[in-house]
Short mmCIF file of C-alpha atoms and ligand atoms in Angstrom, two decimals:
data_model
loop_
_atom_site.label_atom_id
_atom_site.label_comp_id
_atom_site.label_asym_id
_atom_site.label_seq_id
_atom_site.Cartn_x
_atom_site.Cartn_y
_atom_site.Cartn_z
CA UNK A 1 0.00 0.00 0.00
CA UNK A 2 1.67 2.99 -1.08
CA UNK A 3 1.99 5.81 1.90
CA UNK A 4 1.03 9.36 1.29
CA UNK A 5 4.35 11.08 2.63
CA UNK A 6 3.95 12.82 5.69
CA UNK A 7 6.16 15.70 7.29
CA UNK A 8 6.68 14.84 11.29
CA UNK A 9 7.41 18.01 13.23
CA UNK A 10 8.84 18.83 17.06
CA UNK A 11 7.78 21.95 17.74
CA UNK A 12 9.96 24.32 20.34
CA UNK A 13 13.31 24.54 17.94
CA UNK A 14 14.56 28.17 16.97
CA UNK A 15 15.52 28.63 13.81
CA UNK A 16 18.43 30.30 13.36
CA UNK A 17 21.35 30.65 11.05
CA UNK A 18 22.27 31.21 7.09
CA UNK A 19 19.87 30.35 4.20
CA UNK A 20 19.48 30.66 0.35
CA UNK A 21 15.97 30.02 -0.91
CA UNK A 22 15.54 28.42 -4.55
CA UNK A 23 14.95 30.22 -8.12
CA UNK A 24 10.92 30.88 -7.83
CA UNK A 25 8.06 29.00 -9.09
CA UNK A 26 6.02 31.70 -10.26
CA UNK A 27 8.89 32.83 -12.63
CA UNK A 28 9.95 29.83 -13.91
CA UNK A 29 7.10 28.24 -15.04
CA UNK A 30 6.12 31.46 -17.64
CA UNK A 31 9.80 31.41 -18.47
CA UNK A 32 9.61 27.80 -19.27
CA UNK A 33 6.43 28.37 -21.53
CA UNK A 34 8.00 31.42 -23.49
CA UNK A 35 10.97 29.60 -24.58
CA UNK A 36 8.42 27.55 -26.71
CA UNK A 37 8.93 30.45 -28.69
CA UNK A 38 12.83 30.80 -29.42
CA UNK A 39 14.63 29.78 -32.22
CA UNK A 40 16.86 27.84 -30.67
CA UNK A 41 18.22 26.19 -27.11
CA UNK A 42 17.25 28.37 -23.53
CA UNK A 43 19.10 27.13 -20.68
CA UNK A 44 17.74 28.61 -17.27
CA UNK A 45 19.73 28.57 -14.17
CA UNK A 46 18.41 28.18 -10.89
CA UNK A 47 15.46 26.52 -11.98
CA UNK A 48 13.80 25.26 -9.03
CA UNK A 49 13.20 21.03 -8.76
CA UNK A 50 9.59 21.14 -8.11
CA UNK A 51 6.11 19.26 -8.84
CA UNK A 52 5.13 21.87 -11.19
CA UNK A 53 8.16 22.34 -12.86
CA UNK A 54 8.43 18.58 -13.23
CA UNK A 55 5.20 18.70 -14.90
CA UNK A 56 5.53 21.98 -17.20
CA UNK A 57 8.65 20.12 -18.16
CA UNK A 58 6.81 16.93 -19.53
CA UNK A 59 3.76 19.15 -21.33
CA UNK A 60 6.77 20.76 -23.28
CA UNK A 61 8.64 17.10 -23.85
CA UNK A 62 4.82 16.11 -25.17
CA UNK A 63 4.71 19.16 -27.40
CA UNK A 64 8.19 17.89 -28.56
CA UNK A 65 10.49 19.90 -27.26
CA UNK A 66 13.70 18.48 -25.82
CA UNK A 67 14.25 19.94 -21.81
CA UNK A 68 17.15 18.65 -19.26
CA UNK A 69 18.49 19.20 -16.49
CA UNK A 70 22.39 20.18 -16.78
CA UNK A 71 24.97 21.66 -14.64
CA UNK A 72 24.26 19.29 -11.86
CA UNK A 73 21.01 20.04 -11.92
CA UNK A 74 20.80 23.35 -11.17
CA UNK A 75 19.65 24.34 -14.55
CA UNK A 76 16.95 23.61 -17.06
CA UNK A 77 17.87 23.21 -20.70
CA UNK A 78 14.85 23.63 -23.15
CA UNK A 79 15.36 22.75 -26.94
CA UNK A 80 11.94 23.86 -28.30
CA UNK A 81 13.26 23.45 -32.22
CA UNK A 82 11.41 20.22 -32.78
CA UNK A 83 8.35 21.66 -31.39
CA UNK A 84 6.16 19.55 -33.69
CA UNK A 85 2.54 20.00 -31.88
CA UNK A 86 0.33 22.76 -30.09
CA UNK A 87 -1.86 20.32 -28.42
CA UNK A 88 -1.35 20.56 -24.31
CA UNK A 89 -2.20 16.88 -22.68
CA UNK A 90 -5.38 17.30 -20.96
CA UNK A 91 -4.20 15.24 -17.65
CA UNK A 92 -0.45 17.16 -17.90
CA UNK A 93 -2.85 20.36 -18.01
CA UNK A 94 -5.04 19.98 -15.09
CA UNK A 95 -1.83 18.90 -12.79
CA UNK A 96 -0.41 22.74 -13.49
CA UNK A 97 -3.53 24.49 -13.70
CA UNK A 98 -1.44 28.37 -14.74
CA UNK A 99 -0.26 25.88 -18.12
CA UNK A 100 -2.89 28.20 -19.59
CA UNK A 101 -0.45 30.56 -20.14
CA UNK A 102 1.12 28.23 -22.83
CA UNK A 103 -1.72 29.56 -24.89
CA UNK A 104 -0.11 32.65 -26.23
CA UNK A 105 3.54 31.36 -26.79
CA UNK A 106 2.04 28.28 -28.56
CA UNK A 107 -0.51 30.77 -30.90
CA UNK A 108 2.80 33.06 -31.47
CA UNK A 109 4.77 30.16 -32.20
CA UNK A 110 2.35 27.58 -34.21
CA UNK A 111 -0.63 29.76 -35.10
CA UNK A 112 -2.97 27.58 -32.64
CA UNK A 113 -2.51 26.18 -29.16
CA UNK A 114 -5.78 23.46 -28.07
CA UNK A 115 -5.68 23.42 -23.89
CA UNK A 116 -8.02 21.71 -21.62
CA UNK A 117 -10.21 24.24 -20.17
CA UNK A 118 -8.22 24.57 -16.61
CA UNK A 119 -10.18 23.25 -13.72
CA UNK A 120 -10.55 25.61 -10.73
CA UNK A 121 -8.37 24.54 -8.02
CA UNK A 122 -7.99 24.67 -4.03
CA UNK A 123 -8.31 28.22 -3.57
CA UNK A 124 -11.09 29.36 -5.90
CA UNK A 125 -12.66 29.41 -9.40
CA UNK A 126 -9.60 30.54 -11.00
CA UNK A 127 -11.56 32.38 -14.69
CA UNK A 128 -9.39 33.38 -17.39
CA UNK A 129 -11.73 35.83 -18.63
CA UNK A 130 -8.78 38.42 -19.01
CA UNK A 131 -6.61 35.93 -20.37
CA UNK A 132 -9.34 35.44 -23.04
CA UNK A 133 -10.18 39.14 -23.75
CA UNK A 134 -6.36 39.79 -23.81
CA UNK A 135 -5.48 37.60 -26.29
CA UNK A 136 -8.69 38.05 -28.49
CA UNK A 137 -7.77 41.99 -29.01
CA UNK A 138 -4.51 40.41 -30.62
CA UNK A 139 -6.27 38.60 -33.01
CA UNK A 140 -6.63 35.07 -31.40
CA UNK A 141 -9.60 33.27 -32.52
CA UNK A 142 -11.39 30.80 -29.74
CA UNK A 143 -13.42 28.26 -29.66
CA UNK A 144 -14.80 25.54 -26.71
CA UNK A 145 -15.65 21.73 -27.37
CA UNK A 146 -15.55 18.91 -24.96
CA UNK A 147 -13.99 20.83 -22.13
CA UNK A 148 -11.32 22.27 -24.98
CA UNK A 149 -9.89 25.59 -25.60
CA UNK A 150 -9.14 25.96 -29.07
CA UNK A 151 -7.14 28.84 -29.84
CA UNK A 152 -6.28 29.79 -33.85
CA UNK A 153 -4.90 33.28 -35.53
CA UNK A 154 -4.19 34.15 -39.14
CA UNK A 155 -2.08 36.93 -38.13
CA UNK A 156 -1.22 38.28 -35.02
CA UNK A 157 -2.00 41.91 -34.53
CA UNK A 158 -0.38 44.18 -31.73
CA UNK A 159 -3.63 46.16 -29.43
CA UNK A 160 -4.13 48.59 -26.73
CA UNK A 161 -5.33 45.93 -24.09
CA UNK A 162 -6.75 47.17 -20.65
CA UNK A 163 -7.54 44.57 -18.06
CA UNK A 164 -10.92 44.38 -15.76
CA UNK A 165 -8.09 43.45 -13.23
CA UNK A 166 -3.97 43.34 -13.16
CA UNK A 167 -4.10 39.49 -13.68
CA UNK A 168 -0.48 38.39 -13.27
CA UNK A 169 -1.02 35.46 -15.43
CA UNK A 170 -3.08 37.44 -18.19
CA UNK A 171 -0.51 39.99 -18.37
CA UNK A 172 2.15 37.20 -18.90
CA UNK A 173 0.20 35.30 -21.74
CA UNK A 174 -0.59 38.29 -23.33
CA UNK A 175 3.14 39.78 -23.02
CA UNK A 176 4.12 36.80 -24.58
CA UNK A 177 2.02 36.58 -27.42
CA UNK A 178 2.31 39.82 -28.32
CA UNK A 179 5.93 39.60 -28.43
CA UNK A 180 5.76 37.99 -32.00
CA UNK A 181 2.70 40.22 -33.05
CA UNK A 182 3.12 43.06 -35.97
CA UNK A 183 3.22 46.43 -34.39
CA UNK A 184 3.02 47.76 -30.79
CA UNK A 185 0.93 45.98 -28.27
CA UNK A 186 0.12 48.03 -24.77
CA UNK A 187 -1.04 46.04 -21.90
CA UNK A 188 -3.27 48.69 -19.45
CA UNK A 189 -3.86 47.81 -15.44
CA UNK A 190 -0.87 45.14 -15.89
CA UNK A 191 0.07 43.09 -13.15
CA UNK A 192 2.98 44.27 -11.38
CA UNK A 193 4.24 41.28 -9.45
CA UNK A 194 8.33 40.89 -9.68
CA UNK A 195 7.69 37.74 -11.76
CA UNK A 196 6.49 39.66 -14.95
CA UNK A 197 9.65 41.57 -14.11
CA UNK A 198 11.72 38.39 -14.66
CA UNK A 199 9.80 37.19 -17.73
CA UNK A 200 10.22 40.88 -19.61
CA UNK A 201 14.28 40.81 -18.87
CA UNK A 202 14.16 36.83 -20.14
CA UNK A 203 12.12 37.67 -23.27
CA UNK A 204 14.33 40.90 -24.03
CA UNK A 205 17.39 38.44 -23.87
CA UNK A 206 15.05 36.46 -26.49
CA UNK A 207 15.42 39.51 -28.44
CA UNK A 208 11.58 40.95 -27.64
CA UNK A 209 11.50 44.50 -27.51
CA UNK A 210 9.17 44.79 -24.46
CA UNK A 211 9.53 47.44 -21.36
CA UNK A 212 7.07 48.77 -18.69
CA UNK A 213 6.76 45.43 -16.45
CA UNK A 214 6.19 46.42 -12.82
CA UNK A 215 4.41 49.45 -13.63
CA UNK A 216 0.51 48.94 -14.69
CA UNK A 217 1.52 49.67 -18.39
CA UNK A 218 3.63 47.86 -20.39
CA UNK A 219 4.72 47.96 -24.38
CA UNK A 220 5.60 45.33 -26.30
CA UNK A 221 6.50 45.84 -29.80
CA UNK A 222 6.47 43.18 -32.20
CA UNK A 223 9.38 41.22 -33.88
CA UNK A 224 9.56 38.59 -36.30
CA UNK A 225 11.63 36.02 -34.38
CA UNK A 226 12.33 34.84 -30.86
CA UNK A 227 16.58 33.35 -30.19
CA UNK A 228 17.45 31.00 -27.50
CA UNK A 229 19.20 32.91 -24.41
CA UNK A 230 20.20 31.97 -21.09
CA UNK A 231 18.76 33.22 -18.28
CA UNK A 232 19.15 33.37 -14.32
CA UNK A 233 15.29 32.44 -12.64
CA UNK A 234 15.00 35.27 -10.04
CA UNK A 235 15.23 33.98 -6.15
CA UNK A 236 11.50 32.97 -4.98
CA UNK A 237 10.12 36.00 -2.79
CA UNK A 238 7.16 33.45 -1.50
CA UNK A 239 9.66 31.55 -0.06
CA UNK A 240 11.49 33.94 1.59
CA UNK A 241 8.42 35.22 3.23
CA UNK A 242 7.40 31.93 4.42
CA UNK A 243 11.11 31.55 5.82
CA UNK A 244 10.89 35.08 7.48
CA UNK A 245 7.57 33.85 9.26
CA UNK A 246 9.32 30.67 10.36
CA UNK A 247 11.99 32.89 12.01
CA UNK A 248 9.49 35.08 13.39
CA UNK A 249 6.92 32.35 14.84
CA UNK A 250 9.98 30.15 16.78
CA UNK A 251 11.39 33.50 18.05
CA UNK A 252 14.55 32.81 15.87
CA UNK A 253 17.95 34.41 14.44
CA UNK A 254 17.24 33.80 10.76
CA UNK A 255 19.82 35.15 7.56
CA UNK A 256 18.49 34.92 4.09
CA UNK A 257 21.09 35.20 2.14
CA UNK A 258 19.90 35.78 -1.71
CA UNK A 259 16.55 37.24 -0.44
CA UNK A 260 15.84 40.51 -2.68
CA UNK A 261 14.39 42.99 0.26
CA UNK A 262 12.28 44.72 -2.43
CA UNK A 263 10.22 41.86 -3.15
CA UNK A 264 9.00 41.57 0.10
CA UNK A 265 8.64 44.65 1.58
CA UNK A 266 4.78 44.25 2.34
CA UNK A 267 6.03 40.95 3.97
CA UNK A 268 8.72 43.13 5.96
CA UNK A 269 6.38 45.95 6.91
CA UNK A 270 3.55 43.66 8.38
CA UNK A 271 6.30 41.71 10.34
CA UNK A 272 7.76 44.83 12.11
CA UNK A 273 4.69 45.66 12.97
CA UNK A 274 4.14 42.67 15.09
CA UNK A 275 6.88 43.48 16.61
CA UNK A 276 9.06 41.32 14.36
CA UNK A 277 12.86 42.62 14.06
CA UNK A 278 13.93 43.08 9.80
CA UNK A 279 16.97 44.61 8.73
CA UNK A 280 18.67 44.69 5.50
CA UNK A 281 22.27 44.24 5.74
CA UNK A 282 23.55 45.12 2.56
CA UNK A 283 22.37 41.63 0.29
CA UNK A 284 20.11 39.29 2.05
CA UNK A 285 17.60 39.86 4.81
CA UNK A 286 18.00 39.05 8.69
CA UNK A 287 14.88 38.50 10.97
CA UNK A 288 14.86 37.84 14.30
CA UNK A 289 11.62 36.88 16.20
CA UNK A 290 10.77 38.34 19.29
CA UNK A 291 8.92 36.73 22.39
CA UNK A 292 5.77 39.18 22.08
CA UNK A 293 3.83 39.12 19.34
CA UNK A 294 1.22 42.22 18.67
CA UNK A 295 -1.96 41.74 16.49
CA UNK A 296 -2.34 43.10 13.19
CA UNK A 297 -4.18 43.64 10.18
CA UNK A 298 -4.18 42.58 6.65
CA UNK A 299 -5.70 42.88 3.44
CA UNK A 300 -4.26 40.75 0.31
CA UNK A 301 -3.57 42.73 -2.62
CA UNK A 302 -2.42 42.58 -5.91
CA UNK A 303 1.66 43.75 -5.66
CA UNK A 304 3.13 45.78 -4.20
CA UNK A 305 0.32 45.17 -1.43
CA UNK A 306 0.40 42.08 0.70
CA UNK A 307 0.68 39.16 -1.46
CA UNK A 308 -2.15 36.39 -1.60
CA UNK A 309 0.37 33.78 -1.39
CA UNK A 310 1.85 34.78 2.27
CA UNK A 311 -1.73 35.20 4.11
CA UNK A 312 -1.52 31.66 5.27
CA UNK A 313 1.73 31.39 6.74
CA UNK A 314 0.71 34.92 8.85
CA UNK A 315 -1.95 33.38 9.84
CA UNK A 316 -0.29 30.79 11.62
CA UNK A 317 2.13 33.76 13.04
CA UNK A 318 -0.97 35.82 14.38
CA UNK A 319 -2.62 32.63 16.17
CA UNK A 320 0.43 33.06 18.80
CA UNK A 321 -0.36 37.25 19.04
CA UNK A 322 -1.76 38.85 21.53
CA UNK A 323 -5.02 40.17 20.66
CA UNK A 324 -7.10 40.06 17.94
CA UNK A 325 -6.28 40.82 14.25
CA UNK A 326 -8.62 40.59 11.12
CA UNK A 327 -7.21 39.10 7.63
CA UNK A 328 -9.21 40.22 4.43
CA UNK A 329 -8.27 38.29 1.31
CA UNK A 330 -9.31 40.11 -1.57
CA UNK A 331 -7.77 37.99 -3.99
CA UNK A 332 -9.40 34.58 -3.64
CA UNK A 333 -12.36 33.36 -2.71
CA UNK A 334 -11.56 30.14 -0.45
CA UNK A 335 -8.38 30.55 0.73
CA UNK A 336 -8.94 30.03 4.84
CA UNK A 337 -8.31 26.38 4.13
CA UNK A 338 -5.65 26.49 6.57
CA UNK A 339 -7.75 27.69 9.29
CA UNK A 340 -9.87 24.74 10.15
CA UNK A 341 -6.24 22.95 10.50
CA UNK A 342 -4.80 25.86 12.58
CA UNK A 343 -7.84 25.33 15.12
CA UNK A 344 -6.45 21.82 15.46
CA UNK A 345 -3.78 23.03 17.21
CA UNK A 346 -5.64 24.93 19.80
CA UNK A 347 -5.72 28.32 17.36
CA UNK A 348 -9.09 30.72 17.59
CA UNK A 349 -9.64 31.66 14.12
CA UNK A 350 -13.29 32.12 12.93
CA UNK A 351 -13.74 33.60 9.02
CA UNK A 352 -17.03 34.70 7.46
CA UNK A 353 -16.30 35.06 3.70
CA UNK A 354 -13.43 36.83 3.28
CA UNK A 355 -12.61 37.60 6.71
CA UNK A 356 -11.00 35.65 9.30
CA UNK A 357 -10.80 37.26 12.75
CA UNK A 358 -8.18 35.52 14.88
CA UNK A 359 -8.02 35.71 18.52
CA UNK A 360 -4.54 35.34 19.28
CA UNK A 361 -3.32 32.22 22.21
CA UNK A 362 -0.27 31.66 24.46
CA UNK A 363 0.68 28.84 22.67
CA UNK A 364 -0.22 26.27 19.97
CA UNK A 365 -0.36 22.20 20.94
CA UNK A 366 0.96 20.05 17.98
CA UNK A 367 -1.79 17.88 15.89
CA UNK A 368 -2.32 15.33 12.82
CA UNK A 369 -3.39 18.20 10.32
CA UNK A 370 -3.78 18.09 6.33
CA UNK A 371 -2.44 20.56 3.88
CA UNK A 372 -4.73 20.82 1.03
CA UNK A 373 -2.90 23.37 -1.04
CA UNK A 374 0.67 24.79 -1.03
CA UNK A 375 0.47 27.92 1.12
CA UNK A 376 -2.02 26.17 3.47
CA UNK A 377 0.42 23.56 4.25
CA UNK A 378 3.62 25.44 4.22
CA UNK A 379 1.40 27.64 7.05
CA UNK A 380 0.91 24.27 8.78
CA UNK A 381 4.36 23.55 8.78
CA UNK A 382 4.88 26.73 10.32
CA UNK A 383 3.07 26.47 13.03
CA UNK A 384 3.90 22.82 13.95
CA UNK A 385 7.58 24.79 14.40
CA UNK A 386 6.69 26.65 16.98
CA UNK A 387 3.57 24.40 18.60
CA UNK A 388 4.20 22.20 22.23
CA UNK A 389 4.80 18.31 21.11
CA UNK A 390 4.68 16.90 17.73
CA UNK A 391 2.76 17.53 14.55
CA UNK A 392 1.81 15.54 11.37
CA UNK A 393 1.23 17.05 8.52
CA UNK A 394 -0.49 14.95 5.89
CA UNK A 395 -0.67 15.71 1.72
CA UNK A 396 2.94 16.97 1.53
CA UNK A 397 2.81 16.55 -2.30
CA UNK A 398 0.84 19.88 -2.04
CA UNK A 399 3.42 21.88 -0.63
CA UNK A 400 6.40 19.91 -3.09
CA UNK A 401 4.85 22.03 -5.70
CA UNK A 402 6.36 24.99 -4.86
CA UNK A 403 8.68 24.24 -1.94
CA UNK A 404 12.33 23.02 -3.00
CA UNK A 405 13.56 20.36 -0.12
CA UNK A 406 11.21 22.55 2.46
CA UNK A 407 12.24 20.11 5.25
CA UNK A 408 16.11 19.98 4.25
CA UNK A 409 16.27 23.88 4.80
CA UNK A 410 14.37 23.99 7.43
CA UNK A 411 16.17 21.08 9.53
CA UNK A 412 19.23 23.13 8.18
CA UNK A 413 18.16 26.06 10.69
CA UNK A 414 17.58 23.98 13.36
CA UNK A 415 14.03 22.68 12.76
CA UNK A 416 13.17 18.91 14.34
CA UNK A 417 11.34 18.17 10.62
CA UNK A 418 11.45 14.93 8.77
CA UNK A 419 9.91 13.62 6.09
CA UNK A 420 8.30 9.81 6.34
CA UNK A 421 6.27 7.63 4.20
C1 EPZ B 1 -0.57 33.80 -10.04
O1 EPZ B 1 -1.76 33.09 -10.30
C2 EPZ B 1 0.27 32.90 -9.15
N1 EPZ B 1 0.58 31.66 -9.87
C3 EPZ B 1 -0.49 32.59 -7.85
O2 EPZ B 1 0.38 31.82 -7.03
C4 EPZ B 1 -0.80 33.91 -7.14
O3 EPZ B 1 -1.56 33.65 -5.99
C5 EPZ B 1 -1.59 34.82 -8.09
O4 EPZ B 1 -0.84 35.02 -9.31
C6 EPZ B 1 -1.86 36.18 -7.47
O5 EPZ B 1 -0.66 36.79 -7.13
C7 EPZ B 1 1.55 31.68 -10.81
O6 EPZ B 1 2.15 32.70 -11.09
C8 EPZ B 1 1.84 30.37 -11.48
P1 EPZ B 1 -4.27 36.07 -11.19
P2 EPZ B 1 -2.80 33.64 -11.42
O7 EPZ B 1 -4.62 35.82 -12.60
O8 EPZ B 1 -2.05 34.22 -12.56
C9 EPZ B 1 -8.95 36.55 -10.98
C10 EPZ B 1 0.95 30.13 -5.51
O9 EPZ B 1 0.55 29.84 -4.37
N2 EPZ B 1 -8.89 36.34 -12.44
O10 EPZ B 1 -3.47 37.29 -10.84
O11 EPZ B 1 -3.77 32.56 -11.70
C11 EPZ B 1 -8.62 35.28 -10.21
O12 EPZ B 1 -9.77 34.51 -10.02
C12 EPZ B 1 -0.04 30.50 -6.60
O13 EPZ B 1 2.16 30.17 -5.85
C13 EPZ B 1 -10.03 36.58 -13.21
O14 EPZ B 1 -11.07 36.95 -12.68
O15 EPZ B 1 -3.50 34.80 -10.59
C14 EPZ B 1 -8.11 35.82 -8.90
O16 EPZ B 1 -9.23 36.16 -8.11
C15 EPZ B 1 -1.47 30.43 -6.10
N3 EPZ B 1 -9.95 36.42 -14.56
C16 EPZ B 1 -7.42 37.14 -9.30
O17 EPZ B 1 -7.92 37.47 -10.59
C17 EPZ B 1 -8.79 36.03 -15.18
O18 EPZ B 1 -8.79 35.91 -16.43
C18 EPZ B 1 -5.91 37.03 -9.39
O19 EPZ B 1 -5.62 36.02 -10.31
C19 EPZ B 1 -7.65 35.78 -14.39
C20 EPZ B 1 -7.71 35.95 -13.02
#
């Protein structure tokens, strides 16, 4: 009978010491889809070993591009030349539900992309609306059979595209399809995030002619052909929150050492608040938890406000505060999964839509709890680090999608964490 791996935690350790987190998720895997488009080979350096890298990797193997790892592993090299079909594998799809951003590199590249239509996933509906409206304005014709997206153009057309909202992954498909477009393409109300940051400086090195990303407005002017480049992923800023939490919520003496403070100033802010000690000494970031906690609030935003993807994990910090704070996540619609879990462990957190009002406690008892998505459970984690006794957390494959060797690094700073089964 085949176990569902498990990560066994002894709460009470400090963390403390040196750490560098991995290349990120959410930059890789749009990276990985635009090289569809080059000419020739992309290698990517610190390209982060994860699920959904794993699996981005084998929709582009299916599509029939070559894609390795090299350089010990480190690195990703994609050979998209004998790209010989635009049809995404339905279950490869649903596995890496943001593959729908393949959609406008595969249109730019082959004139059609077909996708399964992807299912919503823990943490809401997930529409692509904007994706849909994006890419239309550039001339992308679509059509829906059997649960299909089939997307076809003729000739793709550069627009003056403004989004209902700053998707981050609409403004990546359509930044990448209107790469190859004729004529000048401007995206309106773009996302912002860092990532779209990352994938403008890797398709300029593909010889795009794109600038603007990380302001709300970004040009892209059209060229006829995409070349191979190499290309450094940017350091993961999720993870670096979620390590700057785990500092904070043992009381611990925590160095990260490729962390870019910019990213995560939000993160930084809210933590200081509470009482949390962040300084920036030079490169890296240092935190160092304190034994009183104050209460807080927090709204999710799209970037530069407080990112989606850290409300979990300060949750779990703001169980241990003292007094009451409110969380408002504006982003998603179900994504208190973690709180049920938390309340395992002895923490008072009640939520009425978007809202979760938690009433801080001394201290959190460890518990058998189940991550069901990747924040959730890296927020479980968290707080099994600094609960009385031992926790199990169950459906660990959720967090391996965007968490490098979670337990290696955090054993590595002085966490009691294994992994079994
Ligand atoms: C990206 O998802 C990230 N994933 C998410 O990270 C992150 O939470 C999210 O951005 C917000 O920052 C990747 O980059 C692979 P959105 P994405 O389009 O692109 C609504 C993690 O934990 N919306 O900015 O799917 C949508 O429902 C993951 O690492 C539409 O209404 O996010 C949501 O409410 C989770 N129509 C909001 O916008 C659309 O066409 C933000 O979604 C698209 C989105």
């Amino acid at each position: 009978m085949w176990i569902m791996p498990e990560f066994v935690i002894q709460g009470g350790n400090r963390l403390s010491g040196d750490i560098a987190v991995s290349g990120g998720k959410n930059a890789v895997l749009p990276i990985m889809a635009a090289s569809v488009m080059a000419g020739s080979p992309c290698i990517l350096h610190n390209a982060p070993d994860l699920v959904d890298v794993r699996v981005m990797s084998e929709i582009l193997r299916s599509l029939g591009a070559t894609v390795e790892r090299v350089n010990q592993g480190r690195s990703l090299y994609i050979d998209p030349t004998a790209l010989s079909s635009w049809v995404v594998d339905d279950t490869l799809m649903r596995q890496v539900r943001s593959s729908i951003f393949l959609i406008g590199p595969l249109v730019a590249k082959m004139g059609k992309a077909t996708v399964s239509y992807p299912g919503g996933c823990d943490i809401g509906q997930r529409p692509i609306d904007q994706h849909l409206k994006g890419l239309s304005a550039l001339g992308v014709v679509f059509e829906e059979a059997h649960g299909n997206i089939m997307a076809e153009t003729g000739r793709l057309q550069g627009a003056d595209i403004h989004l209902d909202i700053p998707s981050v992954g609409a403004t990546e498909n359509i930044m990448m399809c209107a790469a190859m477009a004729d004529g000048m393409t401007v995206i309106r109300n773009a996302a912002k995030e860092p990532e779209i940051v990352d994938l403008q400086t890797f398709l300029n090195s593909m010889g795009a002619r794109i600038r603007g990303a990380g302001t709300d407005v970004i040009r892209v002017e059209g060229v006829e052909a995409l070349r191979g480049c190499e290309h450094a992923v940017m350091p993961d800023r999720i993870e670096v929150g979620t390590l700057m939490v785990g500092a904070a919520i043992t009381t611990g003496d925590v160095y990260i050492k490729n962390a870019v403070a910019e990213h995560v100033q939000a993160v930084a802010s809210k933590l200081r608040e509470v009482g949390v000690t962040v300084s920036v000494p030079g490169k890296g970031i240092r935190v160092t938890g304190s034994r009183r906690l104050r209460p807080t609030d927090i709204k999710t935003l799209p970037y530069p406000g407080f990112p989606t993807d850290m409300q979990p994990q300060m949750m779990a910090l703001l169980s241990i505060a003292e007094g009451t704070s409110v969380i408002t996540e504006t982003i998603f619609e179900s994504r208190f999964k973690q709180a049920e879990e938390l309340g395992r462990m002895g923490a008072r957190i009640r939520t009425e839509g978007r809202t979760a009002i938690i009433k801080g406690v001394p201290r959190l008892s460890g518990a058998r709890v189940v991550s069901s998505d990747l924040r959730s459970g890296a927020s479980l984690v968290l707080a099994g680090l600094a609960a009385d006794g031992q926790t199990i957390v169950s459906g660990v494959e959720s967090i391996d999608r965007g968490y490098e060797r979670l337990e290696h690094k955090l054993a590595a700073l002085g966490a009691k964490i294994v992994r079994q089964g």
